mmCIF file of C-alpha atoms and ligand atoms in Angstrom:
data_model
loop_
_atom_site.group_PDB
_atom_site.id
_atom_site.type_symbol
_atom_site.label_atom_id
_atom_site.label_comp_id
_atom_site.label_asym_id
_atom_site.label_seq_id
_atom_site.Cartn_x
_atom_site.Cartn_y
_atom_site.Cartn_z
ATOM 1 C CA MET A 17 0.000 0.000 0.000
ATOM 2 C CA THR A 18 1.279 3.496 -0.790
ATOM 3 C CA SER A 19 0.306 6.797 0.796
ATOM 4 C CA SER A 20 -1.893 7.643 -2.143
ATOM 5 C CA THR A 21 -4.159 4.685 -1.408
ATOM 6 C CA PHE A 22 -4.805 5.772 2.188
ATOM 7 C CA GLY A 23 -8.438 6.656 2.682
ATOM 8 C CA THR A 24 -10.673 3.677 2.052
ATOM 9 C CA PHE A 25 -11.073 2.024 5.453
ATOM 10 C CA PHE A 26 -13.727 3.596 7.695
ATOM 11 C CA LEU A 27 -14.473 1.025 10.361
ATOM 12 C CA PRO A 28 -15.046 2.529 13.798
ATOM 13 C CA GLY A 29 -12.110 0.410 14.942
ATOM 14 C CA PRO A 30 -9.654 -0.693 13.940
ATOM 15 C CA THR A 31 -9.124 2.450 11.907
ATOM 16 C CA GLU A 32 -6.903 2.908 8.887
ATOM 17 C CA VAL A 33 -3.192 3.108 9.689
ATOM 18 C CA ARG A 34 -0.908 5.241 7.544
ATOM 19 C CA PRO A 35 1.813 3.357 5.643
ATOM 20 C CA GLU A 36 4.502 5.380 7.436
ATOM 21 C CA ILE A 37 3.267 4.089 10.764
ATOM 22 C CA LEU A 38 3.115 0.503 9.540
ATOM 23 C CA ALA A 39 6.646 0.887 8.173
ATOM 24 C CA ALA A 40 7.919 2.075 11.552
ATOM 25 C CA MET A 41 7.213 -1.392 12.940
ATOM 26 C CA GLN A 42 9.773 -3.033 10.666
ATOM 27 C CA ARG A 43 12.616 -2.516 13.086
ATOM 28 C CA PRO A 44 14.650 -5.192 14.850
ATOM 29 C CA MET A 45 13.728 -6.413 18.313
ATOM 30 C CA ILE A 46 15.404 -4.903 21.340
ATOM 31 C CA SER A 47 15.455 -6.042 24.932
ATOM 32 C CA HIS A 48 12.697 -4.447 26.972
ATOM 33 C CA ARG A 49 15.203 -4.094 29.791
ATOM 34 C CA SER A 50 17.651 -2.068 27.668
ATOM 35 C CA ALA A 51 18.456 1.630 27.544
ATOM 36 C CA ALA A 52 17.182 1.631 23.952
ATOM 37 C CA PHE A 53 13.758 0.488 25.131
ATOM 38 C CA GLU A 54 13.717 3.021 27.952
ATOM 39 C CA ALA A 55 14.345 5.798 25.419
ATOM 40 C CA LEU A 56 11.596 4.428 23.183
ATOM 41 C CA TYR A 57 9.241 4.263 26.169
ATOM 42 C CA ALA A 58 10.097 7.827 27.185
ATOM 43 C CA HIS A 59 9.176 9.161 23.726
ATOM 44 C CA CYS A 60 5.886 7.252 23.794
ATOM 45 C CA ASP A 61 5.045 8.465 27.302
ATOM 46 C CA GLU A 62 5.834 12.073 26.428
ATOM 47 C CA GLY A 63 3.536 11.967 23.388
ATOM 48 C CA LEU A 64 0.774 10.199 25.273
ATOM 49 C CA ARG A 65 0.844 12.795 28.062
ATOM 50 C CA ARG A 66 0.134 15.431 25.434
ATOM 51 C CA ALA A 67 -2.675 13.348 23.964
ATOM 52 C CA PHE A 68 -4.173 12.733 27.434
ATOM 53 C CA ARG A 69 -3.520 16.340 28.545
ATOM 54 C CA THR A 70 -1.819 15.277 31.710
ATOM 55 C CA THR A 71 1.432 15.830 33.555
ATOM 56 C CA ARG A 72 1.204 12.338 35.057
ATOM 57 C CA PRO A 73 2.545 9.173 33.438
ATOM 58 C CA VAL A 74 0.361 7.330 30.949
ATOM 59 C CA PHE A 75 0.576 3.579 31.440
ATOM 60 C CA ILE A 76 1.030 1.441 28.327
ATOM 61 C CA SER A 77 -0.518 -2.016 28.315
ATOM 62 C CA SER A 78 0.135 -4.693 25.702
ATOM 63 C CA SER A 79 -3.489 -5.726 25.510
ATOM 64 C CA SER A 80 -6.651 -4.551 23.888
ATOM 65 C CA ALA A 81 -8.597 -1.782 25.611
ATOM 66 C CA THR A 82 -10.890 -4.261 27.330
ATOM 67 C CA GLY A 83 -7.907 -5.309 29.441
ATOM 68 C CA LEU A 84 -7.663 -1.829 30.897
ATOM 69 C CA MET A 85 -11.431 -1.710 31.479
ATOM 70 C CA GLU A 86 -10.871 -4.749 33.673
ATOM 71 C CA ALA A 87 -7.868 -3.038 35.289
ATOM 72 C CA ALA A 88 -10.023 0.009 36.074
ATOM 73 C CA ILE A 89 -12.443 -2.164 38.029
ATOM 74 C CA ARG A 90 -9.968 -4.509 39.689
ATOM 75 C CA ASN A 91 -7.799 -1.722 41.083
ATOM 76 C CA ALA A 92 -10.693 0.491 42.229
ATOM 77 C CA PRO A 93 -11.569 0.788 45.938
ATOM 78 C CA ALA A 94 -13.925 -1.852 47.318
ATOM 79 C CA GLY A 95 -17.647 -1.223 46.993
ATOM 80 C CA PRO A 96 -20.516 -1.141 44.519
ATOM 81 C CA VAL A 97 -20.213 0.311 41.031
ATOM 82 C CA LEU A 98 -22.643 2.610 39.232
ATOM 83 C CA SER A 99 -22.508 1.856 35.501
ATOM 84 C CA LEU A 100 -23.938 4.261 32.939
ATOM 85 C CA VAL A 101 -25.128 2.033 30.082
ATOM 86 C CA ASN A 102 -26.139 3.490 26.713
ATOM 87 C CA GLY A 103 -24.694 0.993 24.254
ATOM 88 C CA ALA A 104 -22.694 -2.195 23.812
ATOM 89 C CA PHE A 105 -19.375 -0.940 25.154
ATOM 90 C CA SER A 106 -20.745 0.751 28.250
ATOM 91 C CA ALA A 107 -22.735 -2.461 28.849
ATOM 92 C CA ARG A 108 -19.438 -4.353 28.603
ATOM 93 C CA PHE A 109 -17.963 -2.128 31.332
ATOM 94 C CA ALA A 110 -20.875 -3.099 33.617
ATOM 95 C CA ASP A 111 -20.414 -6.782 32.712
ATOM 96 C CA ILE A 112 -16.717 -6.632 33.510
ATOM 97 C CA ALA A 113 -17.490 -5.117 36.900
ATOM 98 C CA ARG A 114 -19.938 -7.960 37.619
ATOM 99 C CA ALA A 115 -17.418 -10.543 36.391
ATOM 100 C CA CYS A 116 -14.887 -9.083 38.833
ATOM 101 C CA GLY A 117 -17.348 -9.691 41.659
ATOM 102 C CA ARG A 118 -18.713 -6.165 42.056
ATOM 103 C CA THR A 119 -22.268 -5.315 42.868
ATOM 104 C CA VAL A 120 -23.331 -3.245 39.881
ATOM 105 C CA HIS A 121 -26.169 -0.808 39.620
ATOM 106 C CA ALA A 122 -26.698 -0.205 35.895
ATOM 107 C CA LEU A 123 -28.360 3.019 34.800
ATOM 108 C CA GLU A 124 -29.520 1.959 31.373
ATOM 109 C CA VAL A 125 -31.093 4.181 28.734
ATOM 110 C CA THR A 126 -32.202 3.443 25.172
ATOM 111 C CA TYR A 127 -29.145 2.762 23.007
ATOM 112 C CA GLY A 128 -28.324 5.911 21.076
ATOM 113 C CA GLU A 129 -29.254 8.223 23.953
ATOM 114 C CA ILE A 130 -27.029 9.550 26.715
ATOM 115 C CA VAL A 131 -27.672 9.089 30.425
ATOM 116 C CA PRO A 132 -29.262 12.264 31.870
ATOM 117 C CA LEU A 133 -26.991 13.915 34.447
ATOM 118 C CA GLU A 134 -29.895 14.510 36.861
ATOM 119 C CA ILE A 135 -30.432 10.760 37.096
ATOM 120 C CA VAL A 136 -26.715 10.140 37.656
ATOM 121 C CA GLU A 137 -26.703 12.727 40.431
ATOM 122 C CA HIS A 138 -29.841 11.283 41.989
ATOM 123 C CA GLU A 139 -28.347 7.760 42.114
ATOM 124 C CA LEU A 140 -25.046 8.990 43.517
ATOM 125 C CA ARG A 141 -26.825 10.900 46.292
ATOM 126 C CA ASN A 142 -29.045 7.968 47.104
ATOM 127 C CA GLN A 143 -26.352 5.398 47.670
ATOM 128 C CA ARG A 144 -22.607 5.389 48.162
ATOM 129 C CA PHE A 145 -20.669 3.963 45.197
ATOM 130 C CA ALA A 146 -16.969 3.166 44.978
ATOM 131 C CA ALA A 147 -16.881 4.026 41.300
ATOM 132 C CA VAL A 148 -18.851 5.197 38.294
ATOM 133 C CA THR A 149 -18.204 3.721 34.831
ATOM 134 C CA ALA A 150 -19.106 5.504 31.605
ATOM 135 C CA ALA A 151 -18.284 5.475 27.903
ATOM 136 C CA HIS A 152 -17.173 8.852 26.579
ATOM 137 C CA SER A 153 -17.853 8.030 22.934
ATOM 138 C CA GLU A 154 -20.186 4.990 22.705
ATOM 139 C CA THR A 155 -18.848 3.425 19.517
ATOM 140 C CA SER A 156 -21.875 1.176 19.031
ATOM 141 C CA THR A 157 -24.271 4.143 18.796
ATOM 142 C CA GLY A 158 -22.189 7.242 18.048
ATOM 143 C CA ALA A 159 -23.351 9.042 21.211
ATOM 144 C CA ALA A 160 -20.929 11.188 23.225
ATOM 145 C CA GLN A 161 -21.444 11.893 26.913
ATOM 146 C CA ASP A 162 -20.351 14.816 29.057
ATOM 147 C CA VAL A 163 -17.701 12.891 30.947
ATOM 148 C CA GLN A 164 -16.401 16.045 32.592
ATOM 149 C CA ALA A 165 -19.762 16.534 34.309
ATOM 150 C CA ILE A 166 -19.986 12.819 35.148
ATOM 151 C CA ALA A 167 -16.533 12.920 36.766
ATOM 152 C CA GLU A 168 -17.511 16.015 38.771
ATOM 153 C CA LEU A 169 -20.671 14.334 40.040
ATOM 154 C CA ALA A 170 -18.706 11.225 40.972
ATOM 155 C CA HIS A 171 -16.157 13.266 42.909
ATOM 156 C CA ALA A 172 -18.763 15.337 44.694
ATOM 157 C CA ASN A 173 -20.269 12.099 45.950
ATOM 158 C CA GLY A 174 -17.094 10.274 46.922
ATOM 159 C CA ALA A 175 -16.914 7.902 43.940
ATOM 160 C CA ASN A 176 -14.070 7.289 41.499
ATOM 161 C CA SER A 177 -14.702 8.152 37.836
ATOM 162 C CA LEU A 178 -13.686 5.354 35.446
ATOM 163 C CA ILE A 179 -13.931 6.613 31.889
ATOM 164 C CA ASP A 180 -13.767 4.564 28.690
ATOM 165 C CA SER A 181 -12.603 7.004 26.021
ATOM 166 C CA VAL A 182 -11.550 4.301 23.567
ATOM 167 C CA SER A 183 -13.097 5.953 20.507
ATOM 168 C CA GLY A 184 -12.846 9.426 22.038
ATOM 169 C CA LEU A 185 -9.275 10.157 23.047
ATOM 170 C CA GLY A 186 -7.236 11.525 20.179
ATOM 171 C CA GLY A 187 -10.376 12.614 18.302
ATOM 172 C CA ILE A 188 -12.553 14.577 20.727
ATOM 173 C CA PRO A 189 -11.456 16.711 23.675
ATOM 174 C CA VAL A 190 -10.192 14.841 26.722
ATOM 175 C CA GLU A 191 -8.663 16.869 29.547
ATOM 176 C CA THR A 192 -7.444 14.240 31.949
ATOM 177 C CA ASP A 193 -6.015 16.603 34.580
ATOM 178 C CA ALA A 194 -8.494 19.461 34.259
ATOM 179 C CA TRP A 195 -11.504 17.152 34.373
ATOM 180 C CA GLY A 196 -10.127 15.125 37.268
ATOM 181 C CA PHE A 197 -10.630 11.603 35.941
ATOM 182 C CA ASP A 198 -9.564 8.836 38.314
ATOM 183 C CA PHE A 199 -9.051 6.367 35.480
ATOM 184 C CA VAL A 200 -9.299 7.171 31.784
ATOM 185 C CA LEU A 201 -8.393 4.649 29.130
ATOM 186 C CA THR A 202 -8.139 4.245 25.404
ATOM 187 C CA GLY A 203 -6.921 1.708 22.853
ATOM 188 C CA SER A 204 -4.391 2.049 20.068
ATOM 189 C CA GLN A 205 -6.702 1.151 17.187
ATOM 190 C CA LYS A 206 -9.356 3.859 17.323
ATOM 191 C CA ALA A 207 -8.856 7.638 17.173
ATOM 192 C CA LEU A 208 -5.095 7.338 17.669
ATOM 193 C CA ALA A 209 -4.936 5.412 14.362
ATOM 194 C CA LEU A 210 -2.442 2.759 15.405
ATOM 195 C CA PRO A 211 -2.646 -0.985 14.841
ATOM 196 C CA PRO A 212 -4.587 -2.899 17.526
ATOM 197 C CA GLY A 213 -2.731 -4.353 20.483
ATOM 198 C CA LEU A 214 -1.861 -1.542 22.865
ATOM 199 C CA ALA A 215 -4.019 0.210 25.429
ATOM 200 C CA PHE A 216 -3.272 3.337 27.453
ATOM 201 C CA CYS A 217 -4.542 4.706 30.742
ATOM 202 C CA CYS A 218 -3.912 7.516 33.175
ATOM 203 C CA VAL A 219 -4.945 7.407 36.820
ATOM 204 C CA SER A 220 -5.351 10.014 39.552
ATOM 205 C CA ASP A 221 -3.064 10.093 42.578
ATOM 206 C CA ARG A 222 -5.865 9.037 44.892
ATOM 207 C CA TYR A 223 -6.797 6.126 42.608
ATOM 208 C CA LEU A 224 -3.168 5.017 42.502
ATOM 209 C CA ALA A 225 -2.893 5.248 46.283
ATOM 210 C CA SER A 226 -5.927 3.019 46.803
ATOM 211 C CA ALA A 227 -4.925 0.618 43.995
ATOM 212 C CA ALA A 228 -2.037 -0.594 46.117
ATOM 213 C CA ASP A 229 -4.567 -1.895 48.666
ATOM 214 C CA ALA A 230 -7.036 -3.452 46.219
ATOM 215 C CA PRO A 231 -7.095 -7.080 47.387
ATOM 216 C CA ALA A 232 -7.948 -8.939 44.153
ATOM 217 C CA ARG A 233 -6.313 -6.801 41.521
ATOM 218 C CA GLY A 234 -4.565 -9.778 39.944
ATOM 219 C CA ARG A 235 -1.200 -9.482 38.307
ATOM 220 C CA TYR A 236 -1.321 -8.657 34.590
ATOM 221 C CA PHE A 237 -3.427 -5.538 35.165
ATOM 222 C CA ASP A 238 -1.951 -4.477 38.483
ATOM 223 C CA ILE A 239 -1.874 -0.682 38.245
ATOM 224 C CA ALA A 240 0.581 -0.367 41.147
ATOM 225 C CA GLU A 241 3.014 -2.506 39.099
ATOM 226 C CA PHE A 242 2.457 -0.376 35.995
ATOM 227 C CA ALA A 243 3.295 2.708 38.051
ATOM 228 C CA LYS A 244 6.428 1.134 39.489
ATOM 229 C CA TYR A 245 7.796 0.183 36.067
ATOM 230 C CA ALA A 246 6.633 3.347 34.286
ATOM 231 C CA ALA A 247 8.831 5.323 36.704
ATOM 232 C CA LYS A 248 11.848 3.650 35.093
ATOM 233 C CA HIS A 249 10.377 3.786 31.575
ATOM 234 C CA GLN A 250 9.652 0.094 31.451
ATOM 235 C CA THR A 251 6.659 -2.225 31.500
ATOM 236 C CA PRO A 252 6.050 -5.021 34.035
ATOM 237 C CA ASN A 253 6.103 -7.753 31.352
ATOM 238 C CA THR A 254 7.342 -8.164 27.787
ATOM 239 C CA PRO A 255 5.682 -5.371 25.812
ATOM 240 C CA ALA A 256 4.608 -5.527 22.148
ATOM 241 C CA VAL A 257 7.833 -3.822 21.073
ATOM 242 C CA SER A 258 6.856 -3.470 17.395
ATOM 243 C CA LEU A 259 3.720 -1.609 18.375
ATOM 244 C CA PHE A 260 5.811 0.741 20.521
ATOM 245 C CA TYR A 261 7.719 1.643 17.332
ATOM 246 C CA ALA A 262 4.426 2.529 15.671
ATOM 247 C CA LEU A 263 3.320 4.480 18.752
ATOM 248 C CA GLU A 264 6.562 6.448 18.845
ATOM 249 C CA ALA A 265 6.167 7.397 15.167
ATOM 250 C CA GLN A 266 2.539 8.438 15.598
ATOM 251 C CA MET A 267 3.252 10.516 18.704
ATOM 252 C CA ALA A 268 6.092 12.263 16.881
ATOM 253 C CA SER A 269 3.801 13.055 13.964
ATOM 254 C CA ILE A 270 1.109 14.483 16.254
ATOM 255 C CA GLY A 271 3.730 16.755 17.811
ATOM 256 C CA PRO A 272 3.482 19.239 20.680
ATOM 257 C CA SER A 273 0.426 21.188 19.479
ATOM 258 C CA GLY A 274 -1.166 18.528 17.300
ATOM 259 C CA ILE A 275 -3.876 17.297 19.609
ATOM 260 C CA GLU A 276 -5.994 20.437 19.225
ATOM 261 C CA CYS A 277 -5.634 20.220 15.434
ATOM 262 C CA ARG A 278 -6.834 16.636 15.682
ATOM 263 C CA TRP A 279 -9.922 17.698 17.619
ATOM 264 C CA ALA A 280 -10.680 20.379 15.020
ATOM 265 C CA ARG A 281 -10.188 17.951 12.142
ATOM 266 C CA HIS A 282 -12.547 15.445 13.765
ATOM 267 C CA ALA A 283 -15.193 18.132 14.331
ATOM 268 C CA ALA A 284 -14.935 19.051 10.640
ATOM 269 C CA MET A 285 -15.230 15.400 9.541
ATOM 270 C CA ALA A 286 -18.298 14.914 11.752
ATOM 271 C CA SER A 287 -19.937 18.060 10.345
ATOM 272 C CA ALA A 288 -19.347 16.811 6.814
ATOM 273 C CA VAL A 289 -20.964 13.455 7.625
ATOM 274 C CA HIS A 290 -23.931 15.026 9.439
ATOM 275 C CA ALA A 291 -24.550 17.445 6.557
ATOM 276 C CA TRP A 292 -24.339 14.605 4.046
ATOM 277 C CA VAL A 293 -26.978 12.571 5.935
ATOM 278 C CA GLU A 294 -29.327 15.576 6.009
ATOM 279 C CA HIS A 295 -28.722 16.115 2.307
ATOM 280 C CA GLN A 296 -29.508 12.450 1.545
ATOM 281 C CA ARG A 297 -32.651 12.185 3.640
ATOM 282 C CA PRO A 298 -35.110 13.577 1.077
ATOM 283 C CA ASN A 299 -34.060 10.742 -1.281
ATOM 284 C CA GLY A 300 -35.818 8.307 1.031
ATOM 285 C CA ARG A 301 -33.043 5.769 1.686
ATOM 286 C CA LEU A 302 -31.800 7.121 4.995
ATOM 287 C CA ALA A 303 -33.812 7.765 8.148
ATOM 288 C CA GLY A 304 -31.212 9.894 9.923
ATOM 289 C CA ILE A 305 -28.555 9.696 12.622
ATOM 290 C CA LEU A 306 -29.078 7.471 15.661
ATOM 291 C CA ALA A 307 -27.578 9.772 18.318
ATOM 292 C CA PRO A 308 -29.488 12.983 19.044
ATOM 293 C CA ALA A 309 -28.042 16.316 17.877
ATOM 294 C CA GLY A 310 -25.918 17.796 20.649
ATOM 295 C CA ALA A 311 -24.814 14.351 21.890
ATOM 296 C CA ARG A 312 -22.939 13.039 18.867
ATOM 297 C CA SER A 313 -19.384 11.842 18.911
ATOM 298 C CA ALA A 314 -17.150 13.480 16.317
ATOM 299 C CA THR A 315 -15.408 10.150 15.660
ATOM 300 C CA VAL A 316 -18.245 7.817 14.657
ATOM 301 C CA THR A 317 -21.704 8.210 13.148
ATOM 302 C CA VAL A 318 -24.399 5.564 13.157
ATOM 303 C CA VAL A 319 -26.645 6.158 10.128
ATOM 304 C CA LYS A 320 -30.131 4.660 10.212
ATOM 305 C CA THR A 321 -31.592 3.402 6.950
ATOM 306 C CA ALA A 322 -35.194 3.946 5.885
ATOM 307 C CA THR A 323 -37.734 1.135 6.337
ATOM 308 C CA GLY A 324 -37.111 -1.585 3.774
ATOM 309 C CA VAL A 325 -33.524 -0.551 3.038
ATOM 310 C CA ASP A 326 -31.184 -3.282 4.312
ATOM 311 C CA ALA A 327 -28.134 -1.578 5.787
ATOM 312 C CA ARG A 328 -26.014 -4.730 5.346
ATOM 313 C CA ALA A 329 -26.551 -4.578 1.571
ATOM 314 C CA ILE A 330 -25.256 -0.998 1.600
ATOM 315 C CA VAL A 331 -22.130 -2.061 3.492
ATOM 316 C CA ASP A 332 -21.587 -4.862 0.911
ATOM 317 C CA ALA A 333 -22.116 -2.579 -2.092
ATOM 318 C CA VAL A 334 -19.653 -0.047 -0.683
ATOM 319 C CA ALA A 335 -17.136 -2.870 -0.178
ATOM 320 C CA LYS A 336 -17.434 -3.833 -3.855
ATOM 321 C CA ARG A 337 -16.228 -0.325 -4.655
ATOM 322 C CA GLY A 338 -13.199 -0.763 -2.428
ATOM 323 C CA PHE A 339 -14.430 1.101 0.670
ATOM 324 C CA THR A 340 -15.082 -0.288 4.126
ATOM 325 C CA VAL A 341 -17.699 0.985 6.550
ATOM 326 C CA GLY A 342 -18.990 -0.799 9.646
ATOM 327 C CA THR A 343 -22.218 -2.711 9.983
ATOM 328 C CA GLY A 344 -24.596 -1.621 12.713
ATOM 329 C CA TYR A 345 -23.686 -3.083 16.084
ATOM 330 C CA GLY A 346 -25.572 -6.199 17.202
ATOM 331 C CA LYS A 347 -29.334 -5.720 16.903
ATOM 332 C CA LEU A 348 -28.817 -2.607 14.783
ATOM 333 C CA ALA A 349 -27.119 -4.503 11.914
ATOM 334 C CA ALA A 350 -30.081 -4.567 9.509
ATOM 335 C CA THR A 351 -31.186 -1.008 10.123
ATOM 336 C CA SER A 352 -27.961 1.007 10.401
ATOM 337 C CA PHE A 353 -24.371 1.252 9.302
ATOM 338 C CA ARG A 354 -21.462 2.937 11.053
ATOM 339 C CA ILE A 355 -18.930 5.345 9.622
ATOM 340 C CA GLY A 356 -15.706 5.643 11.585
ATOM 341 C CA HIS A 357 -14.473 9.135 10.682
ATOM 342 C CA MET A 358 -11.564 9.115 13.030
ATOM 343 C CA GLY A 359 -7.849 8.707 13.391
ATOM 344 C CA ASP A 360 -5.825 9.986 10.476
ATOM 345 C CA HIS A 361 -8.775 10.447 8.134
ATOM 346 C CA THR A 362 -9.456 13.909 6.786
ATOM 347 C CA VAL A 363 -12.439 15.808 5.425
ATOM 348 C CA GLU A 364 -11.062 14.914 2.011
ATOM 349 C CA THR A 365 -10.923 11.140 2.546
ATOM 350 C CA VAL A 366 -14.338 11.203 4.232
ATOM 351 C CA SER A 367 -15.790 13.195 1.324
ATOM 352 C CA ARG A 368 -14.597 10.548 -1.118
ATOM 353 C CA LEU A 369 -16.338 7.876 0.945
ATOM 354 C CA LEU A 370 -19.537 9.944 1.070
ATOM 355 C CA ASP A 371 -19.485 10.308 -2.727
ATOM 356 C CA VAL A 372 -19.265 6.531 -3.084
ATOM 357 C CA LEU A 373 -22.006 6.016 -0.496
ATOM 358 C CA GLY A 374 -24.193 8.486 -2.370
ATOM 359 C CA GLU A 375 -23.739 6.560 -5.621
ATOM 360 C CA VAL A 376 -24.507 3.294 -3.857
ATOM 361 C CA LEU A 377 -27.646 4.692 -2.221
ATOM 362 C CA ALA A 378 -28.939 5.963 -5.541
ATOM 363 C CA GLY A 379 -29.073 2.322 -6.686
ATOM 364 C CA PHE A 380 -31.342 1.237 -3.825
HETATM 365 C C1 PLP B 11 -13.389 -0.658 20.763
HETATM 366 C C2 PLP B 11 -13.949 -0.246 22.076
HETATM 367 C C3 PLP B 11 -13.718 -0.978 23.248
HETATM 368 C C4 PLP B 11 -13.004 -2.297 23.252
HETATM 369 O O1 PLP B 11 -11.716 -2.186 22.835
HETATM 370 P P1 PLP B 11 -10.829 -3.489 22.537
HETATM 371 O O2 PLP B 11 -9.541 -2.883 22.144
HETATM 372 O O3 PLP B 11 -11.521 -4.223 21.431
HETATM 373 O O4 PLP B 11 -10.757 -4.290 23.763
HETATM 374 C C5 PLP B 11 -14.239 -0.513 24.429
HETATM 375 N N1 PLP B 11 -14.941 0.623 24.480
HETATM 376 C C6 PLP B 11 -15.199 1.351 23.384
HETATM 377 C C7 PLP B 11 -15.983 2.612 23.521
HETATM 378 C C8 PLP B 11 -14.706 0.951 22.149
HETATM 379 O O5 PLP B 11 -14.950 1.680 21.062
#
């Protein structure tokens, strides 16, 4: 693949990876206990701190993001968990908490919606929770929640805020320090446009302090261990070294002021997609966007098809023209498709996809 062919793959994860980043992985192995690795780690950490908007270390896990969702729960203080559920990934967070033996109170709303803050506040005042889980950008529905407000409510009521920003961070604003998250995590393969296989998290000082006392935090996702090794620019176990090469290259390309440009580019891509859907609606093939206006993630859009228009056939027809979009998640497969307009995509690459989608829709 050459640079000129970038711009055809629009899954909401994994996202398309630039050839330069893939090429960066073709370097020889080094020992993860060497000075060379420590330098590599330091570059990655420095870039990730900028992406997370934090002065604290960002821990790098060789796992998918789900691993760090489990870490968030396992290392949290003892007690029940309040889970905000508005789609498949936020439901997974609640499931993980249950699987780790927590008592979970799930605040579930219709998929596509966001959980009203008044209800969150009411629940937090009613009962004491150790932690609140929420998805920033719910990739299954395209809805974005006000995680700053959720974290503030959690804090005000003595609970830790555990935030899944897997399809958010790197595409939509995340202010780890300013918003006071106790645990915020993302994965390599979404808005950061890296290959799958790494996950990143940043924790608050108070979360870290209590993690050391969490009785059943296991070993692979022991946050106290991550912190210990991160201090010497290492990881507790053998890391996916090749993916660190890709991460280093991507962080260098984002640069010191690049994260705000990324947010602006994602906002522009989302506007282009939203406008296109509105423009298409009178043609009768599309019913609109699943997430309500004002609560849409700038990284992913779930487009509902009109009655009688099979969304899976649209995904297939687009594939025949060399473009990839996502099918609707789970029960939404027949009635919606998902466009991942995130990572290193641009308004230009998204516009090319929308042109192809428009041609495909005209044939339905
Ligand atoms: C993709 C995704 C996950 C799961 O990430 P994996 O890397 O597949 O484990 C979790 N939450 C959200 C919001 C996601 O988009």
